[in-house]
Tab-separated table of C-alpha atoms in Angstrom:
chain	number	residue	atom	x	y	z
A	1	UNK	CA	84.601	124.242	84.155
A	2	UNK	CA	85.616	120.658	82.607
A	3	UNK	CA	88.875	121.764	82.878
A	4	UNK	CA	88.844	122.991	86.382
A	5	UNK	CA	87.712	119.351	87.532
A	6	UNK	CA	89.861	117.784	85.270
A	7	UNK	CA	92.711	119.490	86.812
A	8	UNK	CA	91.778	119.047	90.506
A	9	UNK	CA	91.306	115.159	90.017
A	10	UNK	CA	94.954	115.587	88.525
A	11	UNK	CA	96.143	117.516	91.592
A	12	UNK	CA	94.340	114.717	93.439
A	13	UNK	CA	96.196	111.767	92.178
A	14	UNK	CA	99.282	113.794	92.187
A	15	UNK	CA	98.826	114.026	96.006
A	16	UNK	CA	98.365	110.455	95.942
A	17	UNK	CA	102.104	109.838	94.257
A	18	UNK	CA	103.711	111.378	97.772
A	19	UNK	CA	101.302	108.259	99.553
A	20	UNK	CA	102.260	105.720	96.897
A	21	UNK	CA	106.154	106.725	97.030
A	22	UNK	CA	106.590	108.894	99.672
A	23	UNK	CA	110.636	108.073	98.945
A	24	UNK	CA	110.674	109.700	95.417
A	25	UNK	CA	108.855	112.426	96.463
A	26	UNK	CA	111.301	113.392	99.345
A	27	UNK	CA	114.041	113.179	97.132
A	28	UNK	CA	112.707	116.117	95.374
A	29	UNK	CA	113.255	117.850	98.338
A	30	UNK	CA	116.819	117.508	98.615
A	31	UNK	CA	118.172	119.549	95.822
A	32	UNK	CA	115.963	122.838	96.856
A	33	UNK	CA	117.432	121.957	100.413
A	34	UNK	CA	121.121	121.732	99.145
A	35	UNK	CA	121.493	124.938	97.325
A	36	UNK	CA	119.119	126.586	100.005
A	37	UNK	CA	122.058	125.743	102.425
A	38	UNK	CA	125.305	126.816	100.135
A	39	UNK	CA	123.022	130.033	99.484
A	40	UNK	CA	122.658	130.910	103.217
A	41	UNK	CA	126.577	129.720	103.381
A	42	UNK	CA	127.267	132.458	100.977
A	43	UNK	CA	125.047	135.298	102.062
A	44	UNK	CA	126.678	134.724	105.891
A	45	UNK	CA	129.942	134.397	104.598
A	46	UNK	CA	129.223	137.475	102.328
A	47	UNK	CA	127.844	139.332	105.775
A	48	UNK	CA	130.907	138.494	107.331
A	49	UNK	CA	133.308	140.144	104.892
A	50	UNK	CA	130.900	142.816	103.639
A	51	UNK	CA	132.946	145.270	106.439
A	52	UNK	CA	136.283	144.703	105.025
A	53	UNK	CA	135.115	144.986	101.318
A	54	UNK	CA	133.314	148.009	101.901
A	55	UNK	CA	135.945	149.756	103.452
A	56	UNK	CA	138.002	148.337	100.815
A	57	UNK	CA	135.803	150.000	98.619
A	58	UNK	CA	135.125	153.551	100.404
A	59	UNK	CA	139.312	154.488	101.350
A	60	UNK	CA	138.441	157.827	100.264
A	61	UNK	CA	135.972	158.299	102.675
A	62	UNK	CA	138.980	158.483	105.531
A	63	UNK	CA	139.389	161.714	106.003
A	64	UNK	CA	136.019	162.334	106.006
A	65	UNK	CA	133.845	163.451	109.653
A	66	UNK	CA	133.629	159.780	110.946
A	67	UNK	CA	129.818	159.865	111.307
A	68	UNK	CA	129.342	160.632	107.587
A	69	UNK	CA	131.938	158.019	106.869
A	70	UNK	CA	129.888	155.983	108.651
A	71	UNK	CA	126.870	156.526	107.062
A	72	UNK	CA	128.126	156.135	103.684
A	73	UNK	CA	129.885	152.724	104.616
A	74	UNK	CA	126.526	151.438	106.668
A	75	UNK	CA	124.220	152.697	103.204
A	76	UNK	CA	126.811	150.743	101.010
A	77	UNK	CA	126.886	147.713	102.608
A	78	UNK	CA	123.653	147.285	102.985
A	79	UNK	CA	123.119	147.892	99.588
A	80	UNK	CA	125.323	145.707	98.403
A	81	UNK	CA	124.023	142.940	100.583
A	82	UNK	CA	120.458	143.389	99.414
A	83	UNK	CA	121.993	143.142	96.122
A	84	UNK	CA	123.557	139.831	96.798
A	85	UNK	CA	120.050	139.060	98.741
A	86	UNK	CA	118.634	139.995	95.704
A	87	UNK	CA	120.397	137.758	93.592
A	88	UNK	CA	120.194	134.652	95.639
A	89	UNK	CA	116.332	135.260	95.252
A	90	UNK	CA	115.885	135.571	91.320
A	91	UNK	CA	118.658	132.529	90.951
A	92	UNK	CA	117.560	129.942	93.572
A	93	UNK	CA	114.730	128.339	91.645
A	94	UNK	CA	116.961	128.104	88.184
A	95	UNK	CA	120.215	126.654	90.363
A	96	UNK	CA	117.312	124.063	92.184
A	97	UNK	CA	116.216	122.971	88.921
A	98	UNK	CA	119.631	122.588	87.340
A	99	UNK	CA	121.298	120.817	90.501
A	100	UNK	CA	118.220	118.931	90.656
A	101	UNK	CA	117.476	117.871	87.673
A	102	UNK	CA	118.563	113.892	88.320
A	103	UNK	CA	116.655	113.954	91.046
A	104	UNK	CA	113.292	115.233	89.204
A	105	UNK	CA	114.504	112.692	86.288
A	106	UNK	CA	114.480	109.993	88.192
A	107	UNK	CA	110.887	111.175	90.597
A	108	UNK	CA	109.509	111.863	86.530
A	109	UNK	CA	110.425	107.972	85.678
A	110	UNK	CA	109.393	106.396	88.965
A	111	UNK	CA	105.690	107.928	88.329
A	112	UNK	CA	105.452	107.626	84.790
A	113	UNK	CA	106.350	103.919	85.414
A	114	UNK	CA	103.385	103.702	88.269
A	115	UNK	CA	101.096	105.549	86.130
A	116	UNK	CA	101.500	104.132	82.735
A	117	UNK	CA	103.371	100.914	83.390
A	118	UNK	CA	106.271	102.434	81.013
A	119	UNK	CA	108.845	105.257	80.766
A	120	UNK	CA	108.661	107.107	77.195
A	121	UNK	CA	112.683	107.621	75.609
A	122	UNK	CA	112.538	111.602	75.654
A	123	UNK	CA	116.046	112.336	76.552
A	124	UNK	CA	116.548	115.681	78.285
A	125	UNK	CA	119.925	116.224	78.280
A	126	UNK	CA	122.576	118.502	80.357
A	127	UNK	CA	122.272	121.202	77.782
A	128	UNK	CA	119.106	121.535	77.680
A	129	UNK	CA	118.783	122.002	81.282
A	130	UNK	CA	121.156	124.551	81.448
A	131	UNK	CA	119.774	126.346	78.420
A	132	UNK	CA	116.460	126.625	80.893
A	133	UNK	CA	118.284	127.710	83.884
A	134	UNK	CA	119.748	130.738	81.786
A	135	UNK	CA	116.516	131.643	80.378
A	136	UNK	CA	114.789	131.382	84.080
A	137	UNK	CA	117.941	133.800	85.353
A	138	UNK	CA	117.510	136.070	82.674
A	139	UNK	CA	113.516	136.498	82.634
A	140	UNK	CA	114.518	136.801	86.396
């Protein structure tokens, strides 16, 4: 139970950060915003062409009764664009995090420095990030 409280009076003065420097926490916001948009560029861009690639895909269906032709082009495009859907889902939070991490760098040293008066060395480095954003893609 000690730990319960101890981390609801954390939550607490973590809501109190966004009153303190309501600036550093909305620039979290913009790299989940960002990559939110160029995702939702891609999947209507994607929606856009899917007609073209799937008949692209499906020229042997041609000759086939146009209904059935039909069918199988409607089933295979939406497929396809759930499976781009799909993979806009699992990625988003791993691109956020690795677009974003100079923003969260600099919100992490902004409240370290109101909290304890002092920002500790730790380097986290490109690498690193990207090392986390592959294993977040691939646990999925």
């Amino acid at each position: 139970m000690r730990e319960f409280l101890t981390g609801a009076r954390m939550l607490l003065r973590g809501l109190g950060q966004w009153r303190r420097s309501p600036g550093a926490m909305a620039l979290g916001l913009i790299p989940g915003f960002v990559v939110g948009l160029v995702f939702a560029a891609a999947l209507v861009g994607w929606g856009f062409l899917l007609g073209e690639v799937v008949d692209d895909w499906t020229p042997f269906a041609n000759d086939w009764d146009p209904l059935w032709a039909t069918v199988l082009r409607t089933a295979i495009a939406v497929a396809s664009f759930g499976a781009v859907a799909f993979l806009a889902i699992v990625s988003f939070t791993a691109v956020t995090l690795t677009v974003g991490e100079p923003f969260y760098d600099r919100i992490w040293r902004a409240t370290e420095r109101t909290a304890t008066g002092r920002v500790p060395d730790a380097e986290y480095g490109f690498w690193r990030a990207a090392g986390d954003a592959v294993r977040l893609i691939a646990r999925g």
